[in-house]
CSV table of C-alpha atoms in Angstrom, one decimal:
chain,number,residue,atom,x,y,z
A,29,MET,CA,-2.5,-49.7,-14.9
A,30,ASN,CA,1.0,-48.5,-15.0
A,31,THR,CA,2.0,-47.0,-11.5
A,32,SER,CA,5.4,-45.4,-10.8
A,33,HIS,CA,6.6,-43.5,-7.8
A,34,CYS,CA,7.2,-40.3,-9.6
A,35,CYS,CA,4.9,-38.5,-11.7
A,36,ALA,CA,5.7,-38.6,-15.5
A,37,ARG,CA,9.4,-37.9,-16.4
A,38,LEU,CA,12.2,-36.2,-14.6
A,39,VAL,CA,13.8,-33.2,-16.1
A,40,ALA,CA,17.6,-33.2,-15.9
A,41,LEU,CA,19.0,-29.7,-16.7
A,42,ASN,CA,22.7,-29.6,-16.9
A,43,THR,CA,23.4,-26.4,-18.8
A,44,ARG,CA,23.3,-22.9,-17.3
A,45,SER,CA,20.9,-21.8,-20.3
A,46,SER,CA,18.7,-24.5,-19.4
A,47,PHE,CA,18.8,-23.8,-15.8
A,48,VAL,CA,17.9,-20.1,-16.3
A,49,LYS,CA,15.1,-21.0,-18.8
A,50,LYS,CA,13.3,-23.3,-16.7
A,51,TYR,CA,14.0,-22.5,-13.0
A,52,ARG,CA,14.0,-18.6,-12.8
A,53,ARG,CA,11.0,-17.1,-11.4
A,54,GLY,CA,8.2,-16.6,-14.0
A,55,TRP,CA,9.7,-18.9,-16.6
A,56,GLU,CA,6.1,-20.2,-17.3
A,57,CYS,CA,5.0,-17.0,-18.8
A,58,ARG,CA,8.1,-16.6,-20.8
A,59,GLU,CA,8.2,-20.2,-22.2
A,60,ARG,CA,4.3,-20.9,-22.4
A,61,TYR,CA,3.8,-24.4,-24.2
A,62,HIS,CA,7.2,-24.8,-25.3
A,63,THR,CA,8.7,-26.5,-22.2
A,64,HIS,CA,5.7,-29.1,-22.1
A,65,GLU,CA,6.3,-29.6,-25.9
A,66,GLU,CA,9.8,-30.6,-25.1
A,67,HIS,CA,9.4,-32.6,-21.9
A,68,GLY,CA,5.8,-33.8,-22.1
A,69,GLU,CA,2.5,-32.5,-20.8
A,70,LEU,CA,3.5,-33.8,-17.2
A,71,PHE,CA,6.9,-33.7,-15.9
A,72,THR,CA,8.6,-33.3,-12.5
A,73,SER,CA,11.1,-30.6,-11.7
A,74,CYS,CA,13.4,-31.5,-8.8
A,75,ARG,CA,14.9,-28.8,-6.8
A,76,PRO,CA,16.5,-28.4,-3.4
A,77,GLY,CA,13.2,-27.1,-2.0
A,78,GLY,CA,11.3,-30.0,-3.0
A,79,ASN,CA,9.8,-31.6,-6.0
A,80,TYR,CA,7.3,-29.9,-8.4
A,81,VAL,CA,5.0,-31.7,-10.9
A,82,LYS,CA,4.1,-29.3,-13.9
A,83,ILE,CA,0.6,-29.9,-15.3
A,84,GLY,CA,0.1,-29.0,-19.1
A,85,ASN,CA,-3.0,-31.1,-19.8
A,86,PHE,CA,-6.5,-29.8,-19.3
A,87,ASP,CA,-8.1,-33.2,-18.4
A,88,VAL,CA,-5.4,-33.6,-15.6
A,89,ALA,CA,-5.9,-30.1,-14.5
A,90,ASP,CA,-9.7,-30.6,-14.3
A,91,ASP,CA,-9.2,-33.8,-12.4
A,92,ILE,CA,-7.0,-32.2,-9.8
A,93,LEU,CA,-9.1,-29.1,-9.3
A,94,ARG,CA,-12.2,-31.2,-8.4
A,95,ARG,CA,-10.4,-33.6,-6.1
A,96,LYS,CA,-10.2,-31.1,-3.4
A,97,ASP,CA,-9.5,-33.6,-0.5
A,98,ASP,CA,-6.6,-35.0,-2.4
A,99,PHE,CA,-5.0,-31.8,-3.7
A,100,GLY,CA,-5.3,-29.1,-1.3
A,101,ARG,CA,-3.6,-25.7,-1.0
A,102,ASP,CA,0.1,-25.6,0.5
A,103,LEU,CA,-1.0,-24.2,3.9
A,104,GLU,CA,2.6,-23.7,5.1
A,105,ALA,CA,3.3,-21.4,2.1
A,106,PHE,CA,0.1,-19.4,2.7
A,107,ALA,CA,1.0,-19.1,6.4
A,108,VAL,CA,3.0,-15.9,5.6
A,109,LEU,CA,-0.4,-14.3,5.1
A,110,ASN,CA,-1.3,-14.7,8.8
A,111,ILE,CA,-0.2,-11.0,9.6
A,112,TYR,CA,-3.4,-10.1,11.5
A,113,GLY,CA,-5.0,-13.4,12.3
A,114,LYS,CA,-6.8,-16.2,10.6
A,115,ASN,CA,-8.0,-15.5,7.1
A,116,LEU,CA,-9.4,-17.3,3.9
A,117,ALA,CA,-6.0,-18.2,2.4
A,118,PRO,CA,-4.1,-20.5,4.9
A,119,ASN,CA,-7.1,-22.6,6.1
A,120,GLU,CA,-9.0,-25.5,5.2
A,121,GLY,CA,-12.2,-27.2,6.4
A,122,LYS,CA,-14.7,-25.6,8.7
A,123,GLU,CA,-12.4,-22.4,9.2
A,124,TRP,CA,-12.0,-21.9,5.4
A,125,MET,CA,-15.8,-22.4,5.0
A,126,LYS,CA,-16.6,-19.7,7.5
A,127,HIS,CA,-14.4,-17.2,5.7
A,128,ARG,CA,-15.6,-18.3,2.3
A,129,LYS,CA,-19.3,-17.7,3.4
A,130,VAL,CA,-18.5,-14.1,4.2
A,131,ALA,CA,-16.7,-13.6,1.0
A,132,ALA,CA,-19.5,-15.2,-1.1
A,133,VAL,CA,-21.9,-13.0,0.6
A,134,THR,CA,-20.0,-9.7,0.2
A,135,PHE,CA,-18.7,-10.3,-3.5
A,136,THR,CA,-22.3,-10.0,-5.0
A,137,GLU,CA,-23.5,-8.2,-8.0
A,138,LYS,CA,-24.5,-5.3,-5.7
A,139,ASN,CA,-20.8,-5.0,-4.9
A,140,ALA,CA,-19.8,-5.3,-8.5
A,141,ASP,CA,-22.0,-2.5,-9.3
A,142,LEU,CA,-20.2,-0.3,-6.7
A,143,VAL,CA,-16.9,-1.3,-8.2
A,144,TRP,CA,-18.2,-0.7,-11.8
A,145,CYS,CA,-19.1,3.0,-10.7
A,146,GLU,CA,-15.8,3.6,-8.9
A,147,ALA,CA,-13.7,2.1,-11.8
A,148,LEU,CA,-15.5,4.4,-14.3
A,149,LYS,CA,-14.7,7.5,-12.1
A,150,GLU,CA,-11.0,6.4,-11.4
A,151,ALA,CA,-10.4,5.6,-15.0
A,152,SER,CA,-11.7,9.0,-16.1
A,153,GLN,CA,-9.4,10.7,-13.7
A,154,MET,CA,-6.5,8.6,-14.8
A,155,LEU,CA,-7.3,9.5,-18.4
A,156,CYS,CA,-7.4,13.3,-17.7
A,157,TYR,CA,-3.8,12.8,-15.8
A,158,TRP,CA,-2.4,11.1,-18.8
A,159,LEU,CA,-4.1,13.7,-21.3
A,160,GLU,CA,-2.3,16.5,-19.3
A,161,ARG,CA,0.9,14.8,-19.9
A,162,ALA,CA,0.1,13.9,-23.5
A,163,LYS,CA,3.0,15.7,-25.0
A,164,LYS,CA,5.4,13.4,-23.2
A,165,PRO,CA,5.4,9.6,-23.3
A,166,ILE,CA,3.7,8.0,-20.3
A,167,ARG,CA,6.4,5.8,-18.7
A,168,THR,CA,4.3,5.0,-15.4
A,169,LEU,CA,1.8,2.9,-17.1
A,170,ALA,CA,2.0,-0.2,-14.5
A,171,GLN,CA,2.5,2.1,-11.6
A,172,ASP,CA,-0.6,4.2,-12.6
A,173,THR,CA,-2.7,1.2,-13.2
A,174,GLN,CA,-1.8,0.0,-9.7
A,175,ILE,CA,-3.0,3.3,-8.2
A,176,PHE,CA,-6.2,3.0,-10.2
A,177,SER,CA,-6.6,-0.6,-8.7
A,178,LEU,CA,-5.9,0.5,-5.2
A,179,ASN,CA,-8.3,3.3,-5.3
A,180,VAL,CA,-11.1,1.1,-6.6
A,181,LEU,CA,-10.1,-1.4,-3.8
A,182,ALA,CA,-10.5,1.4,-1.2
A,183,ALA,CA,-14.0,2.0,-2.2
A,184,ALA,CA,-15.2,-1.7,-2.2
A,185,PRO,CA,-14.5,-2.5,1.4
A,186,PHE,CA,-15.6,0.6,3.0
A,187,ASP,CA,-17.2,2.8,0.4
A,188,ARG,CA,-14.3,5.3,0.5
A,189,SER,CA,-13.5,7.2,-2.8
A,190,TYR,CA,-10.2,8.8,-3.3
A,191,SER,CA,-9.1,11.0,-6.1
A,192,PHE,CA,-6.6,9.6,-8.7
A,193,LYS,CA,-3.0,11.0,-8.4
A,194,GLY,CA,-0.7,9.6,-10.8
A,195,ARG,CA,2.8,8.0,-9.8
A,196,GLU,CA,4.9,11.0,-10.5
A,197,GLU,CA,2.3,13.6,-9.3
A,198,GLY,CA,1.8,11.6,-5.9
A,199,LYS,CA,5.7,11.1,-5.5
A,200,LEU,CA,6.2,14.8,-5.8
A,201,ARG,CA,3.4,15.6,-3.4
A,202,ASN,CA,4.6,13.3,-0.8
A,203,GLU,CA,8.1,14.5,-1.0
A,204,ALA,CA,6.7,18.2,-0.6
A,205,ILE,CA,4.5,17.5,2.5
A,206,GLY,CA,6.6,14.8,4.3
A,207,SER,CA,5.7,11.2,5.1
A,208,ASP,CA,4.0,12.0,8.1
A,209,ALA,CA,1.2,14.1,6.4
A,210,LYS,CA,0.2,11.8,3.8
A,211,ASP,CA,-3.6,11.7,3.0
A,212,GLY,CA,-5.6,8.6,3.5
A,213,ALA,CA,-5.3,7.4,-0.1
A,214,SER,CA,-1.5,7.7,0.0
A,215,GLY,CA,-1.2,5.9,3.2
A,216,TYR,CA,-3.5,3.2,2.1
A,217,ARG,CA,-1.6,2.6,-1.1
A,218,ASP,CA,1.7,2.7,0.4
A,219,THR,CA,0.6,0.2,3.1
A,220,ILE,CA,-0.7,-2.2,0.3
A,221,ALA,CA,2.4,-1.8,-1.8
A,222,THR,CA,4.8,-2.3,1.1
A,223,ILE,CA,3.4,-5.4,2.8
A,224,PRO,CA,3.7,-7.9,-0.1
A,225,GLN,CA,7.3,-6.9,-0.7
A,226,MET,CA,8.3,-7.6,3.0
A,227,ILE,CA,6.3,-10.5,3.7
A,228,LEU,CA,9.0,-12.9,4.8
A,229,PRO,CA,10.6,-10.3,7.2
A,230,MET,CA,7.3,-10.0,8.8
A,231,MET,CA,7.0,-13.6,9.1
A,232,ILE,CA,10.4,-14.0,10.6
A,233,PHE,CA,10.5,-11.1,13.0
A,234,GLY,CA,7.0,-9.9,13.5
A,235,GLU,CA,5.5,-6.4,13.4
A,236,ARG,CA,6.7,-5.2,16.7
A,237,LYS,CA,10.3,-6.2,16.4
A,238,LEU,CA,10.5,-4.8,12.7
A,239,ARG,CA,9.2,-1.3,14.1
A,240,GLU,CA,11.3,-1.3,17.1
A,241,SER,CA,14.7,-2.9,16.2
A,242,TRP,CA,16.9,0.2,15.3
A,243,TRP,CA,19.5,-2.2,13.7
A,244,LEU,CA,17.3,-3.4,11.1
A,245,PRO,CA,17.2,-1.8,7.6
A,246,ASN,CA,14.8,1.2,7.3
A,247,SER,CA,13.0,-0.7,4.6
A,248,TRP,CA,12.2,-3.5,7.1
A,249,GLN,CA,11.2,-1.0,9.9
A,250,ASN,CA,8.9,0.8,7.4
A,251,ALA,CA,7.2,-2.7,6.8
A,252,GLY,CA,6.5,-3.0,10.4
A,253,HIS,CA,5.0,0.5,10.4
A,254,ALA,CA,2.8,-0.3,7.3
A,255,VAL,CA,1.3,-3.4,9.2
A,256,ALA,CA,0.3,-1.2,12.2
A,257,ASN,CA,-0.9,1.5,9.9
A,258,PHE,CA,-3.1,-0.7,8.0
A,259,ARG,CA,-4.6,-2.1,11.3
A,260,ASP,CA,-5.2,1.3,12.6
A,261,TYR,CA,-6.7,2.6,9.3
A,262,VAL,CA,-9.1,-0.3,8.9
A,263,THR,CA,-10.0,-0.3,12.6
A,264,HIS,CA,-11.1,3.3,12.3
A,265,LEU,CA,-13.1,2.5,9.2
A,266,ILE,CA,-14.7,-0.5,11.1
A,267,ASP,CA,-15.7,1.4,14.0
A,268,GLU,CA,-17.3,4.0,11.7
A,269,GLU,CA,-19.1,1.3,10.0
A,270,ARG,CA,-20.5,-0.2,13.1
A,271,VAL,CA,-21.9,3.1,14.2
A,272,ALA,CA,-23.4,3.7,10.7
A,273,ILE,CA,-25.1,0.2,11.0
A,274,ALA,CA,-26.3,0.8,14.5
A,275,GLN,CA,-28.0,4.2,13.4
A,276,GLY,CA,-29.4,2.5,10.2
A,277,GLN,CA,-27.3,4.7,7.9
A,278,ALA,CA,-25.4,1.9,6.1
A,279,THR,CA,-27.1,1.1,2.9
A,280,SER,CA,-24.5,0.5,0.2
A,281,PRO,CA,-22.9,-2.9,-0.2
A,282,THR,CA,-19.2,-3.4,0.9
A,283,TRP,CA,-16.9,-6.3,1.5
A,284,SER,CA,-17.0,-6.0,5.1
A,285,ARG,CA,-20.5,-5.0,6.1
A,286,THR,CA,-22.0,-8.3,6.3
A,287,SER,CA,-19.3,-9.5,8.8
A,288,PHE,CA,-20.2,-6.7,11.3
A,289,ASN,CA,-23.6,-8.1,12.2
A,290,THR,CA,-23.4,-9.6,15.6
A,291,ASP,CA,-26.6,-11.4,15.6
A,292,SER,CA,-25.5,-15.0,16.2
A,293,SER,CA,-29.0,-16.6,16.5
A,294,SER,CA,-28.6,-18.6,13.3
A,295,GLU,CA,-25.9,-21.3,13.6
A,296,SER,CA,-25.5,-20.9,9.7
A,297,ARG,CA,-24.4,-17.3,10.1
A,298,ALA,CA,-20.7,-16.7,9.4
A,299,ILE,CA,-19.4,-14.0,11.9
A,300,LEU,CA,-15.7,-12.8,12.0
A,301,ILE,CA,-14.1,-10.9,14.7
A,302,LYS,CA,-12.3,-7.7,14.1
A,303,ASP,CA,-8.8,-9.2,13.5
A,304,GLU,CA,-10.4,-11.8,11.1
A,305,ILE,CA,-12.1,-9.0,9.0
A,306,ILE,CA,-8.7,-7.1,8.9
A,307,SER,CA,-6.9,-10.2,7.9
A,308,ASP,CA,-9.3,-11.1,5.2
A,309,LEU,CA,-9.2,-7.6,3.9
A,310,ILE,CA,-5.4,-7.4,3.4
A,311,VAL,CA,-5.7,-10.9,1.6
A,312,PHE,CA,-8.4,-9.6,-0.7
A,313,ALA,CA,-6.4,-6.5,-1.3
A,314,LEU,CA,-3.2,-8.3,-1.9
A,315,ALA,CA,-4.7,-10.8,-4.1
A,316,SER,CA,-6.8,-8.5,-6.3
A,317,ASN,CA,-4.6,-5.5,-6.6
A,318,ASP,CA,-1.5,-6.8,-8.4
A,319,THR,CA,-3.6,-9.2,-10.7
A,320,THR,CA,-6.1,-6.5,-11.9
A,321,ALA,CA,-3.5,-3.7,-12.1
A,322,LEU,CA,-1.1,-6.0,-14.2
A,323,THR,CA,-4.0,-7.2,-16.3
A,324,LEU,CA,-4.9,-3.7,-17.1
A,325,ALA,CA,-1.4,-2.7,-17.9
A,326,TYR,CA,-1.1,-5.7,-20.4
A,327,ILE,CA,-4.4,-4.8,-21.9
A,328,LEU,CA,-3.4,-1.2,-22.6
A,329,ALA,CA,-0.1,-2.4,-24.1
A,330,GLU,CA,-1.8,-4.8,-26.4
A,331,LEU,CA,-4.3,-2.3,-27.5
A,332,ALA,CA,-1.4,0.1,-28.3
A,333,ALA,CA,-0.1,-2.4,-30.6
A,334,HIS,CA,-3.6,-3.2,-32.2
A,335,ALA,CA,-5.1,0.0,-33.2
A,336,SER,CA,-7.9,-1.6,-35.3
A,337,ILE,CA,-9.3,-3.3,-31.9
A,338,GLN,CA,-9.3,0.0,-30.3
A,339,ASP,CA,-11.7,1.2,-33.1
A,340,TRP,CA,-13.6,-2.1,-32.5
A,341,ILE,CA,-14.2,-1.7,-29.0
A,342,SER,CA,-14.8,2.0,-29.3
A,343,GLU,CA,-17.6,1.4,-31.6
A,344,GLU,CA,-19.3,-0.7,-29.2
A,345,ILE,CA,-18.8,1.5,-26.2
A,346,ARG,CA,-20.3,4.5,-28.0
A,347,HIS,CA,-23.3,2.3,-29.0
A,348,TYR,CA,-24.2,1.5,-25.4
A,349,THR,CA,-23.2,4.8,-23.9
A,350,THR,CA,-25.2,7.8,-25.3
A,351,THR,CA,-23.5,10.4,-23.2
A,352,GLU,CA,-20.0,11.3,-22.2
A,353,ASP,CA,-21.0,11.6,-18.4
A,354,VAL,CA,-19.7,8.1,-16.9
A,355,THR,CA,-21.9,8.6,-13.8
A,356,LYS,CA,-25.0,7.8,-16.2
A,357,TRP,CA,-23.7,4.6,-17.3
A,358,GLU,CA,-25.6,1.8,-15.6
A,359,TYR,CA,-24.0,-1.4,-14.4
A,360,THR,CA,-26.0,-3.3,-17.1
A,361,THR,CA,-23.7,-1.7,-19.7
A,362,CYS,CA,-20.8,-3.6,-18.4
A,363,ILE,CA,-22.5,-6.9,-19.2
A,364,GLU,CA,-23.3,-5.6,-22.9
A,365,LEU,CA,-19.8,-4.6,-23.8
A,366,LYS,CA,-19.0,-8.0,-25.3
A,367,ARG,CA,-16.0,-6.9,-27.2
A,368,CYS,CA,-14.4,-5.4,-24.1
A,369,TRP,CA,-14.9,-8.7,-22.4
A,370,ALA,CA,-13.2,-10.4,-25.5
A,371,VAL,CA,-10.2,-8.0,-25.1
A,372,MET,CA,-10.0,-8.9,-21.2
A,373,TYR,CA,-10.3,-12.7,-21.9
A,374,GLU,CA,-7.7,-12.7,-24.7
A,375,THR,CA,-5.1,-10.7,-22.6
A,376,LEU,CA,-5.7,-13.1,-19.8
A,377,ARG,CA,-5.1,-16.0,-22.1
A,378,LEU,CA,-1.8,-14.9,-23.2
A,379,SER,CA,-0.7,-12.7,-20.2
A,380,HIS,CA,-2.4,-14.0,-17.0
A,381,PRO,CA,-0.9,-12.3,-14.0
A,382,ILE,CA,-0.7,-15.8,-12.2
A,383,ASN,CA,1.6,-18.3,-13.6
A,384,GLN,CA,0.1,-21.4,-12.1
A,385,LEU,CA,-2.6,-22.7,-9.7
A,386,VAL,CA,-0.6,-24.3,-7.0
A,387,LYS,CA,-1.8,-27.5,-5.1
A,388,ASN,CA,-0.1,-30.1,-2.8
A,389,THR,CA,-0.5,-33.8,-2.2
A,390,GLY,CA,-0.4,-33.3,1.4
A,391,ALA,CA,0.5,-36.2,3.8
A,392,LYS,CA,-0.3,-39.1,1.3
A,393,PRO,CA,0.9,-40.0,-1.9
A,394,ARG,CA,-1.9,-39.2,-4.8
A,395,SER,CA,-2.5,-40.8,-8.0
A,396,ILE,CA,-2.6,-38.7,-11.3
A,397,THR,CA,-4.0,-40.4,-14.5
A,398,HIS,CA,-2.8,-39.2,-17.9
A,399,LYS,CA,-3.8,-40.7,-21.1
A,400,GLY,CA,-4.5,-44.1,-19.5
A,401,ALA,CA,-1.4,-44.3,-17.4
A,402,THR,CA,-1.7,-43.7,-13.7
A,403,PHE,CA,1.3,-42.2,-11.6
A,404,LEU,CA,1.6,-42.1,-8.0
A,405,THR,CA,2.8,-38.7,-6.7
A,406,PRO,CA,4.8,-38.8,-3.6
A,407,SER,CA,3.3,-37.1,-0.3
A,408,HIS,CA,4.2,-33.3,0.1
A,409,THR,CA,4.6,-32.8,-3.6
A,410,THR,CA,3.9,-29.4,-5.1
A,411,VAL,CA,1.5,-29.8,-8.2
A,412,GLU,CA,1.4,-26.8,-10.4
A,413,ILE,CA,-1.2,-26.3,-13.2
A,414,ASN,CA,0.7,-24.3,-16.0
A,415,LEU,CA,-1.8,-21.7,-17.0
A,416,PRO,CA,0.4,-20.1,-19.7
A,417,SER,CA,1.1,-23.5,-21.2
A,418,LEU,CA,-2.6,-24.6,-21.3
A,419,SER,CA,-3.7,-21.3,-22.8
A,420,THR,CA,-1.3,-21.8,-25.8
A,421,MET,CA,-1.2,-25.5,-26.4
A,422,PRO,CA,-1.2,-26.3,-30.1
A,423,SER,CA,-3.8,-29.0,-29.8
A,424,HIS,CA,-6.4,-26.6,-28.2
A,425,CYS,CA,-5.5,-23.2,-29.5
A,426,GLY,CA,-4.8,-23.3,-33.1
A,427,SER,CA,-2.0,-22.2,-35.3
A,428,ASP,CA,-2.4,-18.6,-34.2
A,429,ARG,CA,-2.1,-19.6,-30.4
A,430,LEU,CA,0.6,-17.0,-29.8
A,431,GLU,CA,-1.1,-14.1,-31.5
A,432,TRP,CA,-3.2,-11.6,-29.4
A,433,ASN,CA,-6.5,-11.7,-31.2
A,434,SER,CA,-9.5,-10.7,-29.1
A,435,LYS,CA,-12.0,-11.4,-31.8
A,436,ARG,CA,-11.4,-15.3,-31.2
A,437,PHE,CA,-13.7,-14.9,-28.1
A,438,ILE,CA,-16.5,-13.4,-30.1
A,439,THR,CA,-18.9,-15.6,-31.9
A,440,SER,CA,-21.9,-14.2,-34.1
A,441,LYS,CA,-24.7,-15.5,-36.3
A,442,HIS,CA,-23.2,-13.4,-39.1
A,443,GLN,CA,-19.7,-12.7,-40.3
A,444,TYR,CA,-20.4,-8.9,-40.1
A,445,PRO,CA,-23.3,-8.6,-37.7
A,446,ASP,CA,-25.5,-5.4,-38.2
A,447,LYS,CA,-26.5,-5.6,-34.5
A,448,PHE,CA,-24.2,-5.8,-31.4
A,449,GLU,CA,-26.7,-8.0,-29.9
A,450,ASP,CA,-25.8,-10.7,-32.3
A,451,GLU,CA,-22.4,-11.1,-30.9
A,452,LYS,CA,-21.8,-13.4,-27.8
A,453,ILE,CA,-19.1,-14.3,-25.5
A,454,PRO,CA,-18.7,-18.0,-24.7
A,455,PRO,CA,-19.0,-19.0,-20.9
A,456,ASP,CA,-16.1,-20.0,-18.8
A,457,THR,CA,-15.2,-23.5,-19.5
A,458,SER,CA,-12.7,-26.2,-18.2
A,459,THR,CA,-10.5,-25.2,-20.9
A,460,PHE,CA,-10.4,-21.3,-20.0
A,461,PHE,CA,-10.5,-20.7,-16.3
A,462,ALA,CA,-8.7,-17.5,-15.8
A,463,TRP,CA,-10.6,-17.2,-12.3
A,464,ALA,CA,-10.5,-21.0,-11.7
A,465,TYR,CA,-13.9,-22.6,-11.4
A,466,SER,CA,-16.4,-24.6,-9.3
A,467,ARG,CA,-15.8,-24.7,-5.8
A,468,LEU,CA,-12.3,-23.1,-6.2
A,469,VAL,CA,-13.6,-20.0,-8.2
A,470,CYS,CA,-12.0,-16.7,-7.2
A,471,PRO,CA,-14.5,-14.9,-5.0
A,472,GLY,CA,-13.7,-11.5,-6.4
A,473,LYS,CA,-14.1,-12.8,-10.1
A,474,ARG,CA,-17.2,-10.6,-10.8
A,475,VAL,CA,-15.8,-7.5,-9.1
A,476,SER,CA,-12.4,-7.8,-11.0
A,477,GLN,CA,-14.4,-8.2,-14.3
A,478,ALA,CA,-16.5,-5.0,-13.5
A,479,GLU,CA,-13.3,-3.1,-12.7
A,480,LEU,CA,-11.5,-4.0,-16.0
A,481,ILE,CA,-14.5,-3.5,-18.1
A,482,GLY,CA,-15.1,-0.2,-16.5
A,483,ALA,CA,-11.6,1.0,-17.0
A,484,LEU,CA,-11.9,0.0,-20.7
A,485,ALA,CA,-15.2,1.8,-21.2
A,486,ALA,CA,-13.9,5.0,-19.7
A,487,LEU,CA,-10.6,5.0,-21.5
A,488,PHE,CA,-11.5,3.9,-25.0
A,489,ARG,CA,-14.9,5.5,-25.7
A,490,ASP,CA,-13.4,8.8,-27.1
A,491,HIS,CA,-9.6,8.2,-26.9
A,492,ARG,CA,-6.8,6.2,-28.3
A,493,VAL,CA,-3.4,5.0,-27.1
A,494,ASP,CA,-0.2,4.8,-29.4
A,495,PRO,CA,3.0,3.3,-28.7
A,496,VAL,CA,6.0,5.6,-28.6
A,497,THR,CA,9.1,4.3,-30.5
A,498,GLU,CA,12.5,4.4,-28.8
A,499,VAL,CA,15.6,5.0,-30.6
A,500,GLY,CA,16.3,2.3,-33.3
A,501,GLU,CA,12.6,0.8,-32.9
A,502,THR,CA,10.0,0.7,-35.7
A,503,MET,CA,6.2,0.6,-35.2
A,504,GLN,CA,6.5,-3.2,-36.1
């Protein structure tokens, strides 16, 4: 057994171009497998803030994900999410299990059904908004998909439904009525959009000092108000939910409803206090909003560049939906739309909104075995599983690995199947884990899938998206 004190090879970067290429935030998505092809499937990047072991091998990634006691989350990094109190992210052990149990109970098929219905409604409204502006290019794609996702997220926790208002329309409306008169949807969306951008000032100064310190920048003061507004907003909804539960009126599934039950007769029951519910809700919102919104924006951009795939999924959507009325589309339709699932999978393969799964060796050195050689990785070392590299490795993905081809995820008994039922989607495996897997699988996996497939179904049943060329551009 070969053992060294630093995992694999160290990367020395002496030129400015190399520094920008491999150290600038998000470089993994731009470089994909090329950096690992140059430096090896495992290499260590040394920075002033610490050492980072980059993983570009499926077997090693699988081993690290399964060794939960050796490679845990970086709790210090996640501590910035303790805005309101304890939550799922910055905890391990019993505390983590308590929050995870509640998440597992609330992220169910019933909740996915609710999200499916809301996604259909919101996507239909977003489509109408775009059609009204069809004579002009839509230049707010990512912002509009974020509003779409935020509105769906507002429905999931507390069964509240908001009408879609596009980025430009909402901005003009808020300017006209003033910031103090925003509706519930605008206030909720603005809060969720503000908090992640100002997470470090919140951690350093705290909510109260941000709000009350006149000498701080306005954007920082607004962040303090956003924290308070979200707490007030959610507290009001929680109080309404508790009254509805007490009166036997709460029947639809939501993220939070199972947390309100105060019956502690069962030792196995996971009960959260109000601040923990609020804290978990903000984490769920932050974690799921940008990821889903960005993925949808990527999907729409890819489909604009692949007109034949739009026809391909439209054929399937029309086969399973016999009416234009989206309120008639059952959740079972979501499972049947295999081509839409293939589009979602292929987009996540090439453009995953999260560049890496981040782990930490903790207080002890940890061993990593790669192709028969074992390396001892020092304590307090960050280990990053490089998703864009793994999904484009030449050894696993073929010669067309950098081409967006959603049909790679479809298998069939026949080359040209007569029945859509012949087509199948392969299950998640250790070589494709967009939502992670096993114990660490994303609790909102099914919900995010229902949201994305619902959006595709509503948008592409009867409509198409085309790219608009800028000056000097060709369609190619």
